[in-house]
Amino acid sequence: MPPITDPNVIVGRDAADDAAVYKLAPDLAIVQTVDYFTPIVDDPYDFGSIAAANALSDVYAMGGQPLIALNIAGFPSGGPLPISVLGEIMRGGAEKAAEAGVSIVGGHTIDDKEPKYGLSVTGIIHPDKVLKNSGARLGDDIVLTKPLGIGIITTGIKRSLVDEKTVRKVVEVMTTLNKAASEAMVEVGVDACTDVTGFGLLGHLREVTLSSAVGARLRFADIPVLPETWDLVGKGAVPGGAQRNRDFIVDSTIFDPDVTLEQQTALCDPQTSGGLLIFVPRGRTEKLLRSLEAKGVGVRAVIGEIVEDDHARIWVASH
Ligand code: CO
Ligand code: CO
């Protein structure tokens, strides 16, 4: 694509950030993002709700406040699915958006063999308070706000290896908004943030270490993983994306010998609607954890730290 020349585009395409930011005034910018995908669970209402939470997350990851959104949908006209399924998808999306304080103000649906749904979200942010991938600094603690294993468990769902209780559990994780976590980090003041989605924890962390020109150390024992993940990894229920993510990070990641292959797979597992990965100056970590707790964020794990490294490498120790 041709280069962006508009000086008001403060975040464009170059640094793998979660959303674009356009400055309207010295104290006001808009945040814009779009995300949509094919169903990952059977229930259409849940699918809509997950897709909306996931699309909103990119605005939260920038530290922004989402305001309005447009539906983007594909649906097969003339069967086999009744049109009421599309209605349920959109109801799930609209109710999740409403929970976020976001109005869905329109949208567009096309005829498509496989259903697809998501949102284009518009939000606002102060131009000087945008949390970019390039902001991580030496001495930052790394905080994660949702457990890993979502891609492995949803793969297990597709292969009918997962019971209903586990389905409900993973749907609950995916439909949890990153709103409260975002508000907590904005209140406390942090250096950088991204959300953990398709590239997995290590893929997204590598984007941050690369654009911030730092390294990172993780402690596997401190990283929350949904316990149902391990049995499914043993049964081979690993999404194709996990291997692609691994290929992306393998040359720049040093695993301690006691970090097992299964554990490495979980760190590469693509997440749908995963948590925020927050980079907070160590002196503010306690304050961030208290604020996350006060706002009801159930998972708030300090999983590692930013270190000096010219090659943006990631070290993973078992503890
Ligand atoms: Co993102
Ligand atoms: Co996204």
Tab-separated table of N, CA, C and O in Angstrom, residues 195-296:
chain	number	residue	atom	x	y	z
A	195	ASP	N	-3.447	-6.540	23.029
A	195	ASP	CA	-4.281	-7.659	23.472
A	195	ASP	C	-3.746	-8.947	22.849
A	195	ASP	O	-3.135	-8.938	21.780
A	196	VAL	N	-3.928	-10.040	23.563
A	196	VAL	CA	-3.412	-11.330	23.099
A	196	VAL	C	-4.488	-11.977	22.235
A	196	VAL	O	-5.538	-12.370	22.733
A	197	THR	N	-4.223	-12.055	20.927
A	197	THR	CA	-5.211	-12.670	20.029
A	197	THR	C	-4.504	-13.674	19.124
A	197	THR	O	-3.807	-14.556	19.617
A	198	GLY	N	-4.664	-13.531	17.805
A	198	GLY	CA	-4.262	-14.587	16.883
A	198	GLY	C	-2.808	-15.023	16.904
A	198	GLY	O	-2.495	-16.155	16.544
A	199	PHE	N	-1.891	-14.161	17.299
A	199	PHE	CA	-0.475	-14.528	17.288
A	199	PHE	C	-0.027	-15.220	18.584
A	199	PHE	O	1.143	-15.562	18.730
A	200	GLY	N	-0.959	-15.392	19.517
A	200	GLY	CA	-0.607	-16.049	20.771
A	200	GLY	C	0.200	-15.127	21.678
A	200	GLY	O	0.636	-14.048	21.267
A	201	LEU	N	0.408	-15.561	22.911
A	201	LEU	CA	1.136	-14.710	23.865
A	201	LEU	C	2.519	-14.336	23.340
A	201	LEU	O	2.912	-13.169	23.342
A	202	LEU	N	3.270	-15.332	22.854
A	202	LEU	CA	4.644	-15.037	22.428
A	202	LEU	C	4.680	-14.190	21.167
A	202	LEU	O	5.546	-13.324	21.017
A	203	GLY	N	3.757	-14.414	20.243
A	203	GLY	CA	3.725	-13.624	19.010
A	203	GLY	C	3.456	-12.149	19.302
A	203	GLY	O	4.129	-11.264	18.772
A	204	HIS	N	2.476	-11.897	20.155
A	204	HIS	CA	2.164	-10.497	20.474
A	204	HIS	C	3.275	-9.864	21.313
A	204	HIS	O	3.605	-8.691	21.134
A	205	LEU	N	3.842	-10.662	22.215
A	205	LEU	CA	4.956	-10.135	23.012
A	205	LEU	C	6.152	-9.800	22.121
A	205	LEU	O	6.815	-8.776	22.306
A	206	ARG	N	6.389	-10.647	21.128
A	206	ARG	CA	7.503	-10.397	20.197
A	206	ARG	C	7.281	-9.097	19.401
A	206	ARG	O	8.225	-8.357	19.140
A	207	GLU	N	6.045	-8.804	19.055
A	207	GLU	CA	5.777	-7.528	18.367
A	207	GLU	C	6.132	-6.355	19.273
A	207	GLU	O	6.654	-5.339	18.811
A	208	VAL	N	5.860	-6.506	20.553
A	208	VAL	CA	6.165	-5.434	21.500
A	208	VAL	C	7.678	-5.319	21.698
A	208	VAL	O	8.230	-4.216	21.643
A	209	THR	N	8.377	-6.455	21.886
A	209	THR	CA	9.822	-6.359	22.115
A	209	THR	C	10.512	-5.792	20.869
A	209	THR	O	11.426	-4.975	20.987
A	210	LEU	N	10.057	-6.192	19.688
A	210	LEU	CA	10.648	-5.677	18.440
A	210	LEU	C	10.435	-4.175	18.313
A	210	LEU	O	11.391	-3.425	18.073
A	211	SER	N	9.197	-3.723	18.475
A	211	SER	CA	8.961	-2.296	18.226
A	211	SER	C	9.457	-1.438	19.383
A	211	SER	O	9.699	-0.252	19.204
A	212	SER	N	9.632	-2.014	20.576
A	212	SER	CA	10.165	-1.251	21.705
A	212	SER	C	11.676	-1.383	21.835
A	212	SER	O	12.285	-0.717	22.688
A	213	ALA	N	12.300	-2.269	21.030
A	213	ALA	CA	13.748	-2.529	21.099
A	213	ALA	C	14.195	-2.931	22.501
A	213	ALA	O	15.128	-2.364	23.073
A	214	VAL	N	13.495	-3.915	23.058
A	214	VAL	CA	13.825	-4.467	24.378
A	214	VAL	C	13.697	-5.988	24.303
A	214	VAL	O	13.227	-6.528	23.303
A	215	GLY	N	14.094	-6.672	25.373
A	215	GLY	CA	13.863	-8.108	25.491
A	215	GLY	C	12.836	-8.364	26.578
A	215	GLY	O	12.375	-7.429	27.243
A	216	ALA	N	12.459	-9.626	26.752
A	216	ALA	CA	11.498	-9.957	27.818
A	216	ALA	C	11.861	-11.295	28.439
A	216	ALA	O	12.391	-12.183	27.770
A	217	ARG	N	11.577	-11.402	29.741
A	217	ARG	CA	11.723	-12.679	30.452
A	217	ARG	C	10.373	-13.063	31.013
A	217	ARG	O	9.725	-12.251	31.679
A	218	LEU	N	9.955	-14.311	30.754
A	218	LEU	CA	8.684	-14.807	31.287
A	218	LEU	C	8.945	-15.953	32.250
A	218	LEU	O	9.928	-16.692	32.107
A	219	ARG	N	8.045	-16.098	33.220
A	219	ARG	CA	8.088	-17.236	34.152
A	219	ARG	C	6.856	-18.083	33.880
A	219	ARG	O	5.735	-17.659	34.176
A	220	PHE	N	7.055	-19.268	33.321
A	220	PHE	CA	5.897	-20.064	32.921
A	220	PHE	C	4.940	-20.308	34.089
A	220	PHE	O	3.716	-20.241	33.931
A	221	ALA	N	5.496	-20.583	35.274
A	221	ALA	CA	4.652	-20.919	36.433
A	221	ALA	C	3.677	-19.797	36.786
A	221	ALA	O	2.643	-20.041	37.415
A	222	ASP	N	3.975	-18.569	36.395
A	222	ASP	CA	3.101	-17.439	36.718
A	222	ASP	C	2.087	-17.137	35.612
A	222	ASP	O	1.273	-16.215	35.753
A	223	ILE	N	2.149	-17.874	34.503
A	223	ILE	CA	1.262	-17.591	33.369
A	223	ILE	C	-0.023	-18.413	33.510
A	223	ILE	O	0.032	-19.643	33.561
A	224	PRO	N	-1.182	-17.749	33.597
A	224	PRO	CA	-2.429	-18.496	33.767
A	224	PRO	C	-2.820	-19.233	32.482
A	224	PRO	O	-2.796	-18.645	31.401
A	225	VAL	N	-3.130	-20.529	32.620
A	225	VAL	CA	-3.577	-21.339	31.475
A	225	VAL	C	-4.830	-22.091	31.932
A	225	VAL	O	-4.827	-22.665	33.033
A	226	LEU	N	-5.871	-22.091	31.127
A	226	LEU	CA	-7.071	-22.864	31.470
A	226	LEU	C	-6.668	-24.336	31.618
A	226	LEU	O	-6.071	-24.903	30.697
A	227	PRO	N	-6.959	-24.975	32.756
A	227	PRO	CA	-6.436	-26.330	33.019
A	227	PRO	C	-6.902	-27.380	32.003
A	227	PRO	O	-6.187	-28.347	31.745
A	228	GLU	N	-8.066	-27.160	31.396
A	228	GLU	CA	-8.591	-28.118	30.406
A	228	GLU	C	-7.678	-28.216	29.184
A	228	GLU	O	-7.756	-29.164	28.397
A	229	THR	N	-6.806	-27.204	29.015
A	229	THR	CA	-5.908	-27.152	27.864
A	229	THR	C	-5.011	-28.392	27.771
A	229	THR	O	-4.804	-28.937	26.682
A	230	TRP	N	-4.493	-28.857	28.910
A	230	TRP	CA	-3.421	-29.866	28.879
A	230	TRP	C	-3.894	-31.193	28.309
A	230	TRP	O	-3.198	-31.825	27.511
A	231	ASP	N	-5.085	-31.622	28.735
A	231	ASP	CA	-5.639	-32.870	28.235
A	231	ASP	C	-5.831	-32.793	26.708
A	231	ASP	O	-5.536	-33.736	25.974
A	232	LEU	N	-6.288	-31.625	26.242
A	232	LEU	CA	-6.561	-31.460	24.804
A	232	LEU	C	-5.269	-31.417	23.986
A	232	LEU	O	-5.214	-31.967	22.879
A	233	VAL	N	-4.239	-30.789	24.521
A	233	VAL	CA	-2.941	-30.788	23.823
A	233	VAL	C	-2.456	-32.230	23.675
A	233	VAL	O	-1.988	-32.647	22.610
A	234	GLY	N	-2.639	-33.017	24.736
A	234	GLY	CA	-2.257	-34.434	24.706
A	234	GLY	C	-3.005	-35.199	23.630
A	234	GLY	O	-2.484	-36.153	23.047
A	235	LYS	N	-4.247	-34.780	23.348
A	235	LYS	CA	-5.054	-35.444	22.313
A	235	LYS	C	-4.827	-34.834	20.924
A	235	LYS	O	-5.536	-35.158	19.976
A	236	GLY	N	-3.893	-33.897	20.829
A	236	GLY	CA	-3.571	-33.312	19.527
A	236	GLY	C	-4.527	-32.221	19.064
A	236	GLY	O	-4.498	-31.812	17.905
A	237	ALA	N	-5.369	-31.727	19.958
A	237	ALA	CA	-6.317	-30.667	19.578
A	237	ALA	C	-5.612	-29.313	19.606
A	237	ALA	O	-5.850	-28.481	20.483
A	238	VAL	N	-4.714	-29.125	18.662
A	238	VAL	CA	-3.931	-27.883	18.603
A	238	VAL	C	-4.241	-27.188	17.279
A	238	VAL	O	-4.129	-27.794	16.215
A	239	PRO	N	-4.671	-25.927	17.313
A	239	PRO	CA	-4.985	-25.229	16.067
A	239	PRO	C	-3.744	-25.019	15.197
A	239	PRO	O	-2.632	-24.886	15.722
A	240	GLY	N	-3.938	-24.990	13.877
A	240	GLY	CA	-2.826	-24.797	12.945
A	240	GLY	C	-2.057	-23.515	13.224
A	240	GLY	O	-0.843	-23.455	13.024
A	241	GLY	N	-2.767	-22.515	13.702
A	241	GLY	CA	-2.139	-21.225	13.981
A	241	GLY	C	-1.044	-21.313	15.034
A	241	GLY	O	-0.114	-20.505	15.030
A	242	ALA	N	-1.141	-22.291	15.935
A	242	ALA	CA	-0.136	-22.409	16.997
A	242	ALA	C	1.239	-22.705	16.396
A	242	ALA	O	2.256	-22.159	16.829
A	243	GLN	N	1.280	-23.574	15.377
A	243	GLN	CA	2.551	-23.899	14.728
A	243	GLN	C	3.085	-22.697	13.938
A	243	GLN	O	4.287	-22.397	13.982
A	244	ARG	N	2.185	-21.977	13.251
A	244	ARG	CA	2.628	-20.785	12.515
A	244	ARG	C	3.180	-19.736	13.484
A	244	ARG	O	4.200	-19.098	13.214
A	245	ASN	N	2.505	-19.588	14.622
A	245	ASN	CA	2.992	-18.635	15.626
A	245	ASN	C	4.359	-19.054	16.148
A	245	ASN	O	5.244	-18.229	16.381
A	246	ARG	N	4.524	-20.367	16.321
A	246	ARG	CA	5.795	-20.886	16.809
A	246	ARG	C	6.924	-20.598	15.801
A	246	ARG	O	8.014	-20.181	16.183
A	247	ASP	N	6.608	-20.793	14.519
A	247	ASP	CA	7.601	-20.505	13.476
A	247	ASP	C	8.051	-19.036	13.545
A	247	ASP	O	9.204	-18.719	13.290
A	248	PHE	N	7.097	-18.170	13.884
A	248	PHE	CA	7.370	-16.730	13.922
A	248	PHE	C	8.308	-16.363	15.082
A	248	PHE	O	9.151	-15.481	14.961
A	249	ILE	N	8.187	-17.071	16.214
A	249	ILE	CA	8.942	-16.664	17.408
A	249	ILE	C	10.164	-17.547	17.695
A	249	ILE	O	10.994	-17.194	18.527
A	250	VAL	N	10.263	-18.683	17.001
A	250	VAL	CA	11.209	-19.701	17.463
A	250	VAL	C	12.671	-19.218	17.442
A	250	VAL	O	13.449	-19.529	18.336
A	251	ASP	N	13.029	-18.414	16.463
A	251	ASP	CA	14.416	-17.944	16.374
A	251	ASP	C	14.750	-16.887	17.423
A	251	ASP	O	15.917	-16.617	17.680
A	252	SER	N	13.729	-16.287	18.011
A	252	SER	CA	13.969	-15.193	18.948
A	252	SER	C	13.548	-15.547	20.370
A	252	SER	O	13.555	-14.691	21.247
A	253	THR	N	13.168	-16.808	20.592
A	253	THR	CA	12.702	-17.202	21.922
A	253	THR	C	13.579	-18.317	22.471
A	253	THR	O	13.859	-19.295	21.767
A	254	ILE	N	14.024	-18.163	23.697
A	254	ILE	CA	14.888	-19.156	24.330
A	254	ILE	C	14.105	-19.797	25.474
A	254	ILE	O	13.813	-19.150	26.476
A	255	PHE	N	13.723	-21.057	25.290
A	255	PHE	CA	12.996	-21.776	26.334
A	255	PHE	C	13.996	-22.494	27.220
A	255	PHE	O	14.903	-23.181	26.718
A	256	ASP	N	13.826	-22.381	28.537
A	256	ASP	CA	14.613	-23.212	29.438
A	256	ASP	C	14.294	-24.675	29.139
A	256	ASP	O	13.166	-24.989	28.752
A	257	PRO	N	15.290	-25.584	29.334
A	257	PRO	CA	15.058	-26.997	28.979
A	257	PRO	C	13.877	-27.630	29.721
A	257	PRO	O	13.282	-28.576	29.223
A	258	ASP	N	13.529	-27.108	30.913
A	258	ASP	CA	12.412	-27.726	31.643
A	258	ASP	C	11.048	-27.139	31.286
A	258	ASP	O	10.047	-27.474	31.901
A	259	VAL	N	10.989	-26.261	30.288
A	259	VAL	CA	9.687	-25.826	29.769
A	259	VAL	C	9.289	-26.835	28.694
A	259	VAL	O	9.949	-26.947	27.657
A	260	THR	N	8.217	-27.596	28.941
A	260	THR	CA	7.860	-28.717	28.063
A	260	THR	C	7.311	-28.227	26.722
A	260	THR	O	6.888	-27.066	26.593
A	261	LEU	N	7.283	-29.120	25.747
A	261	LEU	CA	6.716	-28.783	24.430
A	261	LEU	C	5.256	-28.384	24.549
A	261	LEU	O	4.784	-27.475	23.865
A	262	GLU	N	4.508	-29.083	25.443
A	262	GLU	CA	3.093	-28.755	25.654
A	262	GLU	C	2.956	-27.322	26.180
A	262	GLU	O	2.078	-26.572	25.760
A	263	GLN	N	3.842	-26.954	27.100
A	263	GLN	CA	3.795	-25.596	27.650
A	263	GLN	C	4.146	-24.562	26.581
A	263	GLN	O	3.530	-23.500	26.496
A	264	GLN	N	5.127	-24.904	25.745
A	264	GLN	CA	5.499	-23.993	24.652
A	264	GLN	C	4.324	-23.805	23.689
A	264	GLN	O	4.076	-22.707	23.195
A	265	THR	N	3.600	-24.907	23.447
A	265	THR	CA	2.440	-24.832	22.553
A	265	THR	C	1.387	-23.876	23.118
A	265	THR	O	0.806	-23.066	22.389
A	266	ALA	N	1.152	-23.962	24.433
A	266	ALA	CA	0.156	-23.072	25.051
A	266	ALA	C	0.559	-21.607	24.890
A	266	ALA	O	-0.297	-20.735	24.701
A	267	LEU	N	1.850	-21.330	24.925
A	267	LEU	CA	2.316	-19.941	24.791
A	267	LEU	C	2.194	-19.434	23.354
A	267	LEU	O	2.252	-18.229	23.113
A	268	CYS	N	2.057	-20.359	22.395
A	268	CYS	CA	1.885	-19.988	20.982
A	268	CYS	C	0.428	-20.102	20.541
A	268	CYS	O	0.102	-19.800	19.394
A	269	ASP	N	-0.438	-20.564	21.426
A	269	ASP	CA	-1.839	-20.828	21.073
A	269	ASP	C	-2.552	-19.533	20.663
A	269	ASP	O	-2.577	-18.575	21.437
A	270	PRO	N	-3.120	-19.481	19.443
A	270	PRO	CA	-3.868	-18.282	19.048
A	270	PRO	C	-5.105	-18.101	19.909
A	270	PRO	O	-5.857	-19.047	20.123
A	271	GLN	N	-5.294	-16.921	20.429
A	271	GLN	CA	-6.429	-16.642	21.304
A	271	GLN	C	-7.481	-15.829	20.563
A	271	GLN	O	-7.138	-14.894	19.837
A	272	THR	N	-8.727	-16.171	20.757
A	272	THR	CA	-9.821	-15.323	20.293
A	272	THR	C	-10.300	-14.538	21.496
A	272	THR	O	-10.648	-15.126	22.520
A	273	SER	N	-10.286	-13.199	21.377
A	273	SER	CA	-10.745	-12.361	22.485
A	273	SER	C	-9.968	-12.651	23.777
A	273	SER	O	-10.558	-12.838	24.838
A	274	GLY	N	-8.655	-12.706	23.658
A	274	GLY	CA	-7.796	-12.920	24.828
A	274	GLY	C	-7.670	-11.661	25.675
A	274	GLY	O	-8.319	-10.637	25.424
A	275	GLY	N	-6.818	-11.745	26.677
A	275	GLY	CA	-6.690	-10.645	27.633
A	275	GLY	C	-5.737	-9.553	27.180
A	275	GLY	O	-5.138	-9.622	26.105
A	276	LEU	N	-5.611	-8.540	28.010
A	276	LEU	CA	-4.631	-7.485	27.754
A	276	LEU	C	-3.276	-7.919	28.298
A	276	LEU	O	-3.183	-8.574	29.336
A	277	LEU	N	-2.234	-7.555	27.548
A	277	LEU	CA	-0.855	-7.763	27.967
A	277	LEU	C	-0.319	-6.360	28.256
A	277	LEU	O	-0.121	-5.571	27.333
A	278	ILE	N	-0.136	-6.064	29.537
A	278	ILE	CA	0.135	-4.688	29.969
A	278	ILE	C	1.589	-4.569	30.446
A	278	ILE	O	2.076	-5.431	31.178
A	279	PHE	N	2.253	-3.510	30.044
A	279	PHE	CA	3.648	-3.251	30.409
A	279	PHE	C	3.661	-2.050	31.350
A	279	PHE	O	3.437	-0.916	30.926
A	280	VAL	N	3.908	-2.329	32.616
A	280	VAL	CA	3.740	-1.302	33.648
A	280	VAL	C	5.076	-1.062	34.361
A	280	VAL	O	5.780	-2.011	34.712
A	281	PRO	N	5.462	0.212	34.562
A	281	PRO	CA	6.681	0.487	35.331
A	281	PRO	C	6.589	-0.191	36.701
A	281	PRO	O	5.539	-0.134	37.348
A	282	ARG	N	7.681	-0.854	37.110
A	282	ARG	CA	7.630	-1.694	38.318
A	282	ARG	C	7.060	-0.961	39.528
A	282	ARG	O	6.305	-1.535	40.301
A	283	GLY	N	7.359	0.313	39.671
A	283	GLY	CA	6.870	1.074	40.820
A	283	GLY	C	5.354	1.216	40.853
A	283	GLY	O	4.783	1.580	41.890
A	284	ARG	N	4.701	0.938	39.721
A	284	ARG	CA	3.235	1.072	39.684
A	284	ARG	C	2.520	-0.277	39.605
A	284	ARG	O	1.297	-0.320	39.479
A	285	THR	N	3.282	-1.354	39.653
A	285	THR	CA	2.666	-2.675	39.479
A	285	THR	C	1.623	-2.955	40.561
A	285	THR	O	0.504	-3.386	40.258
A	286	GLU	N	1.991	-2.692	41.825
A	286	GLU	CA	1.051	-2.962	42.932
A	286	GLU	C	-0.228	-2.164	42.752
A	286	GLU	O	-1.331	-2.658	42.973
A	287	LYS	N	-0.062	-0.894	42.349
A	287	LYS	CA	-1.217	-0.027	42.155
A	287	LYS	C	-2.110	-0.572	41.034
A	287	LYS	O	-3.338	-0.575	41.139
A	288	LEU	N	-1.471	-1.038	39.963
A	288	LEU	CA	-2.247	-1.608	38.849
A	288	LEU	C	-3.014	-2.848	39.312
A	288	LEU	O	-4.201	-3.002	39.017
A	289	LEU	N	-2.346	-3.712	40.061
A	289	LEU	CA	-3.004	-4.942	40.524
A	289	LEU	C	-4.193	-4.613	41.417
A	289	LEU	O	-5.256	-5.232	41.307
A	290	ARG	N	-4.030	-3.624	42.292
A	290	ARG	CA	-5.153	-3.225	43.165
A	290	ARG	C	-6.297	-2.652	42.350
A	290	ARG	O	-7.460	-2.939	42.599
A	291	SER	N	-5.963	-1.844	41.344
A	291	SER	CA	-7.003	-1.235	40.514
A	291	SER	C	-7.737	-2.296	39.682
A	291	SER	O	-8.962	-2.246	39.549
A	292	LEU	N	-6.991	-3.258	39.144
A	292	LEU	CA	-7.625	-4.347	38.389
A	292	LEU	C	-8.589	-5.121	39.297
A	292	LEU	O	-9.711	-5.441	38.902
A	293	GLU	N	-8.137	-5.384	40.511
A	293	GLU	CA	-8.975	-6.123	41.454
A	293	GLU	C	-10.234	-5.320	41.797
A	293	GLU	O	-11.343	-5.856	41.783
A	294	ALA	N	-10.046	-4.038	42.056
A	294	ALA	CA	-11.185	-3.192	42.431
A	294	ALA	C	-12.211	-3.117	41.310
A	294	ALA	O	-13.414	-2.976	41.564
A	295	LYS	N	-11.750	-3.234	40.069
A	295	LYS	CA	-12.673	-3.165	38.935
A	295	LYS	C	-13.200	-4.541	38.533
A	295	LYS	O	-13.846	-4.693	37.495
A	296	GLY	N	-12.865	-5.559	39.318
A	296	GLY	CA	-13.443	-6.880	39.089
A	296	GLY	C	-12.742	-7.720	38.031
A	296	GLY	O	-13.331	-8.661	37.498
